[in-house]
Coordinates of C-alpha atoms and ligand atoms in Angstrom, one line a residue:
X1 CA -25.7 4.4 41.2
X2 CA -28.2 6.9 39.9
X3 CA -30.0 7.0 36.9
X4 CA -29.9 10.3 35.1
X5 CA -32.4 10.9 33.1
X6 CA -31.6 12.3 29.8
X7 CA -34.2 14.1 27.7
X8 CA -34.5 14.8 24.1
X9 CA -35.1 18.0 24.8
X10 CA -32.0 18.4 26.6
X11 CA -30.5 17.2 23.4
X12 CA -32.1 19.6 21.6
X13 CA -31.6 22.2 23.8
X14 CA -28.0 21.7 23.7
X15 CA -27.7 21.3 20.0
X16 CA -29.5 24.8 19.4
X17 CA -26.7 26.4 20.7
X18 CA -24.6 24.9 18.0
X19 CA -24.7 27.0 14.8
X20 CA -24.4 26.2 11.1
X21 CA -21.3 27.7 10.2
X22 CA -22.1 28.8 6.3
X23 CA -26.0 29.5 6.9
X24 CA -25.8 31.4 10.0
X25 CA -28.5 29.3 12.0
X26 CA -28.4 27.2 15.0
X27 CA -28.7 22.9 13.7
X28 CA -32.5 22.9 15.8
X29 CA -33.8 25.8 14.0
X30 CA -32.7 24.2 10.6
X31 CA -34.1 21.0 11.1
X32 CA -31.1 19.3 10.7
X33 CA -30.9 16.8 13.8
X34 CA -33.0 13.8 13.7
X35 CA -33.2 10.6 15.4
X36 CA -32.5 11.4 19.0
X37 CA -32.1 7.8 20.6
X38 CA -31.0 7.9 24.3
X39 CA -29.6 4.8 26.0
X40 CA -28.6 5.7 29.6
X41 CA -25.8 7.7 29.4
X42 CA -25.1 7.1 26.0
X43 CA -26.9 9.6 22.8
X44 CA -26.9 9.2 19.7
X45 CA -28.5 11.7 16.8
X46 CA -28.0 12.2 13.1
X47 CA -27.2 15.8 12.0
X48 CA -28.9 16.2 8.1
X49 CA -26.1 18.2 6.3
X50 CA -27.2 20.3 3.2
X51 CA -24.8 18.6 1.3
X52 CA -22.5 15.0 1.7
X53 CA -19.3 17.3 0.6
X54 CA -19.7 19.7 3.2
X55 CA -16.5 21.6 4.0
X56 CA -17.3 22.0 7.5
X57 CA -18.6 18.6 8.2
X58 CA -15.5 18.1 10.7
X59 CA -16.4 21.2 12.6
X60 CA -20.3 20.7 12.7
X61 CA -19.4 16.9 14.4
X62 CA -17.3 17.9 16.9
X63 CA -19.3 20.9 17.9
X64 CA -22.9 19.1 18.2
X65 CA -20.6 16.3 19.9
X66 CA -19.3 18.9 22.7
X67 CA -22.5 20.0 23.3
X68 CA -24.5 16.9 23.8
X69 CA -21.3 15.7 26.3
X70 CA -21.5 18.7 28.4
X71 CA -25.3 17.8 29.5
X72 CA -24.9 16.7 32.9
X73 CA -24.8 12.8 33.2
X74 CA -23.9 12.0 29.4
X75 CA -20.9 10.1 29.1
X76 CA -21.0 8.8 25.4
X77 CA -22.2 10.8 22.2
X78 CA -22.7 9.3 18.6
X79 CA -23.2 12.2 15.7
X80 CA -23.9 10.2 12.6
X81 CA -23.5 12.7 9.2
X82 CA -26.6 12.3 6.8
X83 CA -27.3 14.7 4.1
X84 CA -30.4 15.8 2.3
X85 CA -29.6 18.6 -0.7
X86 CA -32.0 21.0 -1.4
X87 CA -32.9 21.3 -4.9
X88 CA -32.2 24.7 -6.7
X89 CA -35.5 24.9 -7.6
X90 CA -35.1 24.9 -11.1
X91 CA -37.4 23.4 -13.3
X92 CA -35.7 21.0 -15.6
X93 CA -39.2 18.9 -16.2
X94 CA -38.9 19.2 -20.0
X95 CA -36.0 17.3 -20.6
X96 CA -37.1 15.4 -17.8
X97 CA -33.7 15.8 -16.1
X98 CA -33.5 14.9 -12.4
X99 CA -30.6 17.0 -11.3
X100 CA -30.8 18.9 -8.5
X101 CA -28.3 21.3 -9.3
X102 CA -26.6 22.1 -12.7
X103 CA -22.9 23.0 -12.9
X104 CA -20.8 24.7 -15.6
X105 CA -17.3 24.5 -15.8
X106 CA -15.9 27.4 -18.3
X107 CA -13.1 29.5 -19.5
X108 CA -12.6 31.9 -21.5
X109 CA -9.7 29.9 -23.1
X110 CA -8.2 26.6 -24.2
X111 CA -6.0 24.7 -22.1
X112 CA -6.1 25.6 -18.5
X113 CA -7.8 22.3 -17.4
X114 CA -11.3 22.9 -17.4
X115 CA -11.5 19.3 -18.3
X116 CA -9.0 18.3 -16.0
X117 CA -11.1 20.4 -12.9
X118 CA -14.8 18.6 -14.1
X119 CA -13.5 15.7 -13.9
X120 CA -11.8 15.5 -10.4
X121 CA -14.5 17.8 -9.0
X122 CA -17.3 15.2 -10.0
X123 CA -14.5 12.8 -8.9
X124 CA -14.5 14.2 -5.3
X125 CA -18.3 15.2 -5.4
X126 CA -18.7 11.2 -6.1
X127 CA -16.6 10.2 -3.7
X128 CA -18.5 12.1 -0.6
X129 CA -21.6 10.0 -1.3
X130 CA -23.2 12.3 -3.7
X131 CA -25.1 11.1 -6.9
X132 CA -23.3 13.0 -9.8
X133 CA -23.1 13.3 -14.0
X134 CA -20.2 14.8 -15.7
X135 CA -21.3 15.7 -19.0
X136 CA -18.9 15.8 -21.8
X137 CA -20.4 19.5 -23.9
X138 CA -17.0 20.1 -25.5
X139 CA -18.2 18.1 -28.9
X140 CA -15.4 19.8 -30.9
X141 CA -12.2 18.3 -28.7
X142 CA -14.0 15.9 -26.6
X143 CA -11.6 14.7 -23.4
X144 CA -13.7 13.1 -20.8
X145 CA -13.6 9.9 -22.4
X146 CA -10.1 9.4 -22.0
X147 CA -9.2 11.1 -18.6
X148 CA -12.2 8.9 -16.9
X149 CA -10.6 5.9 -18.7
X150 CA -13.7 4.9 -20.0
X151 CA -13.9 3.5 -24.2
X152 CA -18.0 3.6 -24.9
X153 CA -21.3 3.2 -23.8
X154 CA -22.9 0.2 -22.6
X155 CA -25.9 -0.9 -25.0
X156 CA -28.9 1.1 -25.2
X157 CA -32.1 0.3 -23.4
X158 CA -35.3 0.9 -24.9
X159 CA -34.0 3.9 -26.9
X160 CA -32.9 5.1 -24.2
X161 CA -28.8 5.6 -24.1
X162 CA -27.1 4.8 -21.0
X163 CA -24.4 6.4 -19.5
X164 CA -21.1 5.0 -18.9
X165 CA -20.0 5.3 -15.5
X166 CA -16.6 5.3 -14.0
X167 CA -15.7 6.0 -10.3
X168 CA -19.1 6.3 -9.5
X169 CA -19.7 9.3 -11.7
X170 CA -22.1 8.7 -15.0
X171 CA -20.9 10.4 -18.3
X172 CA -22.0 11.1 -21.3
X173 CA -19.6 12.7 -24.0
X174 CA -19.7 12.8 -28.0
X175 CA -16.4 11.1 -27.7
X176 CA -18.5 8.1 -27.5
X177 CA -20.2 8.1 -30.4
X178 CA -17.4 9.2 -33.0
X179 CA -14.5 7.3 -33.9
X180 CA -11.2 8.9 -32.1
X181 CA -9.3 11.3 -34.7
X182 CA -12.5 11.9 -36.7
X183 CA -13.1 15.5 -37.0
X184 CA -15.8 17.0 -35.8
X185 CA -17.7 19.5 -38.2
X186 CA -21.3 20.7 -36.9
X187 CA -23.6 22.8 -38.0
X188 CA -25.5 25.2 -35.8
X189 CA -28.5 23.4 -35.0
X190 CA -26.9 20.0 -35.2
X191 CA -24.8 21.3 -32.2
X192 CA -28.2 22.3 -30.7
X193 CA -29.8 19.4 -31.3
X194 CA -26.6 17.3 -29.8
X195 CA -26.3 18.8 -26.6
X196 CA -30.5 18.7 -25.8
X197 CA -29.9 15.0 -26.5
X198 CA -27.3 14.3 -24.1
X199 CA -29.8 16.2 -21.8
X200 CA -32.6 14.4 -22.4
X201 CA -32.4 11.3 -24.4
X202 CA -29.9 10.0 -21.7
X203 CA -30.9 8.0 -18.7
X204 CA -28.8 9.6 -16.1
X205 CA -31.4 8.9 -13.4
X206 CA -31.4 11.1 -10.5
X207 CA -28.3 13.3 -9.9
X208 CA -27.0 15.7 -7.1
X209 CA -24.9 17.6 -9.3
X210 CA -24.5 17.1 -13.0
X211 CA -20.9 18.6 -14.0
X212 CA -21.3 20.2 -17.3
X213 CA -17.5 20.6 -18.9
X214 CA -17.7 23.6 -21.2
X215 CA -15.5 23.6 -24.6
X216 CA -13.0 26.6 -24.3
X217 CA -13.9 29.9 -25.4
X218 CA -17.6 31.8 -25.7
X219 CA -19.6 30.5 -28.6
X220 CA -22.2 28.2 -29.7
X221 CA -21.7 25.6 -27.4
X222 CA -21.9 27.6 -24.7
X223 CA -25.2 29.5 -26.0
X224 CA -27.1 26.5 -26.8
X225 CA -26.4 24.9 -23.4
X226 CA -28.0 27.9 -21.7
X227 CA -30.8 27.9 -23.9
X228 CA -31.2 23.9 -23.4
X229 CA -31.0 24.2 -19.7
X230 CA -31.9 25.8 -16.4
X231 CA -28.0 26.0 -15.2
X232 CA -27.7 26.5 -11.2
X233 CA -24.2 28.2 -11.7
X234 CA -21.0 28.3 -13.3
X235 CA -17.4 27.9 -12.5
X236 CA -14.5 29.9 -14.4
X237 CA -11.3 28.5 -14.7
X238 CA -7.9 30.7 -14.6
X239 CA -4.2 30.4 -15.2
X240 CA -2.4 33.0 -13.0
X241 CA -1.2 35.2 -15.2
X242 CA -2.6 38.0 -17.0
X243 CA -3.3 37.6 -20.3
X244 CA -5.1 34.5 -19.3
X245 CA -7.0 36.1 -16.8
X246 CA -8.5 38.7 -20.0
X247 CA -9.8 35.9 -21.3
X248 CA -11.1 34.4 -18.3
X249 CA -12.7 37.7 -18.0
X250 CA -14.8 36.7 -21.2
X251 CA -15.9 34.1 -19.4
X252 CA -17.4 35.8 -16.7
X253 CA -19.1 38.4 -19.1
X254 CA -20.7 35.2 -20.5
X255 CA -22.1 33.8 -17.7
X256 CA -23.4 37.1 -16.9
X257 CA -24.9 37.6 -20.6
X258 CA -26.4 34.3 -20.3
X259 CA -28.2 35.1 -16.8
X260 CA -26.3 32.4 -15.2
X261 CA -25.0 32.8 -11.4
X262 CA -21.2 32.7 -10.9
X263 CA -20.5 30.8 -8.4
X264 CA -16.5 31.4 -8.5
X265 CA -13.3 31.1 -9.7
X266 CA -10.6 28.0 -9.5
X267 CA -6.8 28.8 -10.3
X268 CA -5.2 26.3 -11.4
X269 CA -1.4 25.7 -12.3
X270 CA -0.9 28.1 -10.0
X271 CA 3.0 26.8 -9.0
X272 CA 5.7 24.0 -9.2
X273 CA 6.9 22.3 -6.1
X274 CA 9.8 21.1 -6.2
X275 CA 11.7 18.2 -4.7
X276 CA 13.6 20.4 -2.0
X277 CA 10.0 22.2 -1.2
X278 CA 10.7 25.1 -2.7
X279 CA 7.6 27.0 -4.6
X280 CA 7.8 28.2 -8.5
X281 CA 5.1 30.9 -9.8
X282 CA 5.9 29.6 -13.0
X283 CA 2.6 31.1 -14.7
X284 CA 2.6 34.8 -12.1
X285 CA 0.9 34.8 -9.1
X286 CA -2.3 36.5 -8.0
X287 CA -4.7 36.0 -11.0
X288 CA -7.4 33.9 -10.2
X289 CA -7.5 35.8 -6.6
X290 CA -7.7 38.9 -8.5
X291 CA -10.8 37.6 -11.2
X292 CA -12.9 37.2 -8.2
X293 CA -12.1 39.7 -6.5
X294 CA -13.0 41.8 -10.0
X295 CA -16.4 39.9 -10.7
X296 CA -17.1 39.8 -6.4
X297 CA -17.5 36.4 -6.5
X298 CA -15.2 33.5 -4.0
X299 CA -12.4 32.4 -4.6
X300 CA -12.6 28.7 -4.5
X301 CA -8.4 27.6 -4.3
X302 CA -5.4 26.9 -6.1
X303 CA -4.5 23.7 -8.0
X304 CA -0.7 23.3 -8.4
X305 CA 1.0 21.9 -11.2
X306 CA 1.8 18.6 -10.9
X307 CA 2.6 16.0 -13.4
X308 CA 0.9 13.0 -11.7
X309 CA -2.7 15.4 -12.8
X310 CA -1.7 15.0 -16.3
X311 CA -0.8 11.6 -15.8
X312 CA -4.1 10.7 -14.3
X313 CA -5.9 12.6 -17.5
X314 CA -4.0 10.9 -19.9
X315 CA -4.2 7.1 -18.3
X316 CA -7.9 7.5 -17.5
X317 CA -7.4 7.9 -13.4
X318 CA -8.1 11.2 -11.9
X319 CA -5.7 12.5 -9.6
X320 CA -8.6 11.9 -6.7
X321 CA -8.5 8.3 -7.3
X322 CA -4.8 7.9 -8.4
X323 CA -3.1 10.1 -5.2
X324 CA -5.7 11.4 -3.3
X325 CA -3.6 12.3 -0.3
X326 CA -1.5 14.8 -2.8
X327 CA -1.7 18.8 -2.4
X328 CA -3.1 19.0 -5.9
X329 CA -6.0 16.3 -4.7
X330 CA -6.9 17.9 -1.3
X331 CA -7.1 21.4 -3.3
X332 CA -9.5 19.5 -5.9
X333 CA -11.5 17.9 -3.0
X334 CA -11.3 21.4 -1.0
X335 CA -12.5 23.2 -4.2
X336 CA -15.7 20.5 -4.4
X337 CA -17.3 20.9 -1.4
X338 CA -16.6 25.3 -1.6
X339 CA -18.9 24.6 -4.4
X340 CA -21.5 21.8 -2.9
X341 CA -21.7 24.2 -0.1
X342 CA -22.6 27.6 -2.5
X343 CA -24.9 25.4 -4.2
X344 CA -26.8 24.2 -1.0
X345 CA -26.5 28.0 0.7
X346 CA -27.6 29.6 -3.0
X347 CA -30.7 26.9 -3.2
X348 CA -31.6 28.0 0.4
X349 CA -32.2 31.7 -0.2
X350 CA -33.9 30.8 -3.4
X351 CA -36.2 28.7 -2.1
X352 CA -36.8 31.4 0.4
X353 CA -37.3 33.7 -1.9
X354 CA -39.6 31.7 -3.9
X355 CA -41.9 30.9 -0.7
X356 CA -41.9 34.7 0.3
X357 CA -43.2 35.4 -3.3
X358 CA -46.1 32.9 -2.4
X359 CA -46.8 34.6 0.8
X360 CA -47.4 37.9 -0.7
Ligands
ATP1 N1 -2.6 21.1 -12.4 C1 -2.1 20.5 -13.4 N2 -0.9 20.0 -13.4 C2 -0.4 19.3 -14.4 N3 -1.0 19.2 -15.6 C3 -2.2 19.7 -15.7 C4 -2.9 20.4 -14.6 N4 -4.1 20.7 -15.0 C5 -4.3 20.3 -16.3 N5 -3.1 19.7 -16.7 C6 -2.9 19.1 -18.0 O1 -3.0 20.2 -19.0 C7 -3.6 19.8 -20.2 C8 -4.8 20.6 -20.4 O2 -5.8 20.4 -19.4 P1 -7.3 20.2 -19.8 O3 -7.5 19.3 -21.0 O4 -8.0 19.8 -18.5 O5 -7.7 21.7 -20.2 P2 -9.0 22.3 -20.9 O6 -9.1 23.7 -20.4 O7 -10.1 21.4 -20.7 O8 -8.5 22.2 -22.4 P3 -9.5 22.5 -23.7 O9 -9.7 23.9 -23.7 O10 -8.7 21.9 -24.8 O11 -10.8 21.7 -23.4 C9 -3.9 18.3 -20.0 O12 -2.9 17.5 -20.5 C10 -4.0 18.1 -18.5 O13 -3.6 16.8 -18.0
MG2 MG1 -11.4 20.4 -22.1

């Protein structure tokens, strides 16, 4: 029998002709292949994804796998997935916040399941292997509570509050801290003061993505949020139909009046299925398609109606947990890691960017 003799460069050299579909680069050029261990005929090497919830994590495997088997003489290749997420290079220091990105979830109006999308996004994010916070801003109506099935806090440490934590997402919300059915009635600066607390008197340790859900509508909440903190980019969420998307338009305005990036639009109870398979538009069709394409920004899916979502909200066990094979879970899960993967690209130029102002 012959021994071939396998290098790591002709690892390498096979890998760089495997590109990264989303940043347009071949795996060797971006660093991302590591550990090379050769055994005979056998290879194994980790590929270092910008992000655990990659979208085309599937792809990237079985392309770097294909390449490494066609080097004469290999007969067994082992691709291990890693990540490592870039930062968005925002500086967060003085809250001393560790979050590498920052993501708010708004709309322009009540009801459309901004909630209901935080909470299965960070659900999903969670679930990929990522280190996530969902925090609770809506301190008039606050939901997350409930639909994470989760009743209060666990004791303080050393001043410091803890967040709960429920399928391996920590959360913070007011919910916690008021007694359920009390009103809440703040003043301006009490709102202010509330939300850089939950930013910074809470020991959320170091996150991938902290999930920020938005109360409905345009106002204080909103403004103080952006003042309180560098924000890596926000989500809008839409109804299909039209007068829903005017107000979702007022959402976009405000993430563009705030100077925060829009990273894209989710649709969601966009139809019915019923038993026989048959689709119903019961709110129209075409909105949140149409938002984005308004504001030029991606369209990140559609979320259809279906009554084991609201079921999961209202028994504290998100639909990713509860059904996670449904259609309504795979969009949710699809819709995730269209946004890890923005977040990684968008931290990627930026960093780029920042570097290149160095150089000059
Ligand atoms: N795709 C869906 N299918 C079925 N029910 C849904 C769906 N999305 C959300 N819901 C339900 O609709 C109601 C409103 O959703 P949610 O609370 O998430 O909206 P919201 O935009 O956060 O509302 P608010 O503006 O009051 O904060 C909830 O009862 C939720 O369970
Ligand atoms: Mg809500």
């Amino acid at each position: 029998m012959t021994v071939n003799n396998i290098t790591k460069e002709d690892v390498l050299a096979a890998l760089s002709k495997v590109q990264e579909p989303e940043l347009h680069k071949d795996l060797v050029s971006l660093n991302m292949i590591k550990d090379i261990t050769i055994n005979g005929s056998e290879v194994k090497f980790n590929v270092v994804l910008t992000t655990p919830a990659c979208p085309l994590k599937g792809k990237i495997e079985k392309e770097s796998r294909e390449a490494v088997m066609s080097i004469k003489g290999v007969e067994k290749v082992e691709v291990v997935l890693d990540s490592n997420i870039p930062s968005d290079g925002r500086n967060r220091g003085n809250l001393s916040l560790k979050a590498k990105h920052v993501v708010a979830i708004a709309s322009g109006k009540g009801g459309v399941g901004k909630s209901t999308v935080s909470v299965n996004i960070a659900v999903a994010l969670a679930q990929a292997g990522a280190r996530v916070g969902l925090l609770d801003a809506d301190i008039y109506g606050p939901n997350i509570p409930t639909m994470m099935g989760v009743e209060r806090l666990p004791a303080f440490e050393e001043n410091q509050i803890i967040p709960a934590e429920a399928y391996g997402v920590k959360l913070m919300s007011i919910g916690f801290l008021v007694k359920p059915g009390q009103p809440l009635i703040w003043r301006g600066p009490m709102l202010h003061s509330a939300i850089r607390q939950f930013l910074s008197d809470v020991a959320w340790g170091e996150m991938d993505y902290l999930i920020i859900d938005l109360p409905p509508g345009t106002g204080d909440a909103q403004l103080s949020l952006a003042q309180s903190i560098p924000i890596s980019g926000g989500v809008i969420v839409t109804t299909p139909q039209v007068i829903s998307l005017e107000d979702a338009s007022r959402g976009l305005y405000m993430f563009k009046q705030l100077d925060i990036p829009i990273l894209g639009v989710v649709e969601n109870m966009s139809y019915l299925e019923l038993p026989d398979g048959q689709i119903m538009e019961i709110f129209g069709k075409g909105g949140g398609e149409a938002l984005a394409n308004e504001a030029e920004t991606e369209f990140f899916g559609k979320i259809p109606l279906n009554t084991d979502v609201r079921i999961g909200g209202d028994t504290g066990k998100p639909i990713m947990v509860s059904q996670p094979d449904s259609k309504a879970a795979k969009e949710l899960k699809k819709i995730s890691e269209l946004i890890a993967a923005k977040l990684s690209v968008a931290a990627l130029d930026r960093v780029q960017d920042i570097e290149l102002e160095i150089i000059e």
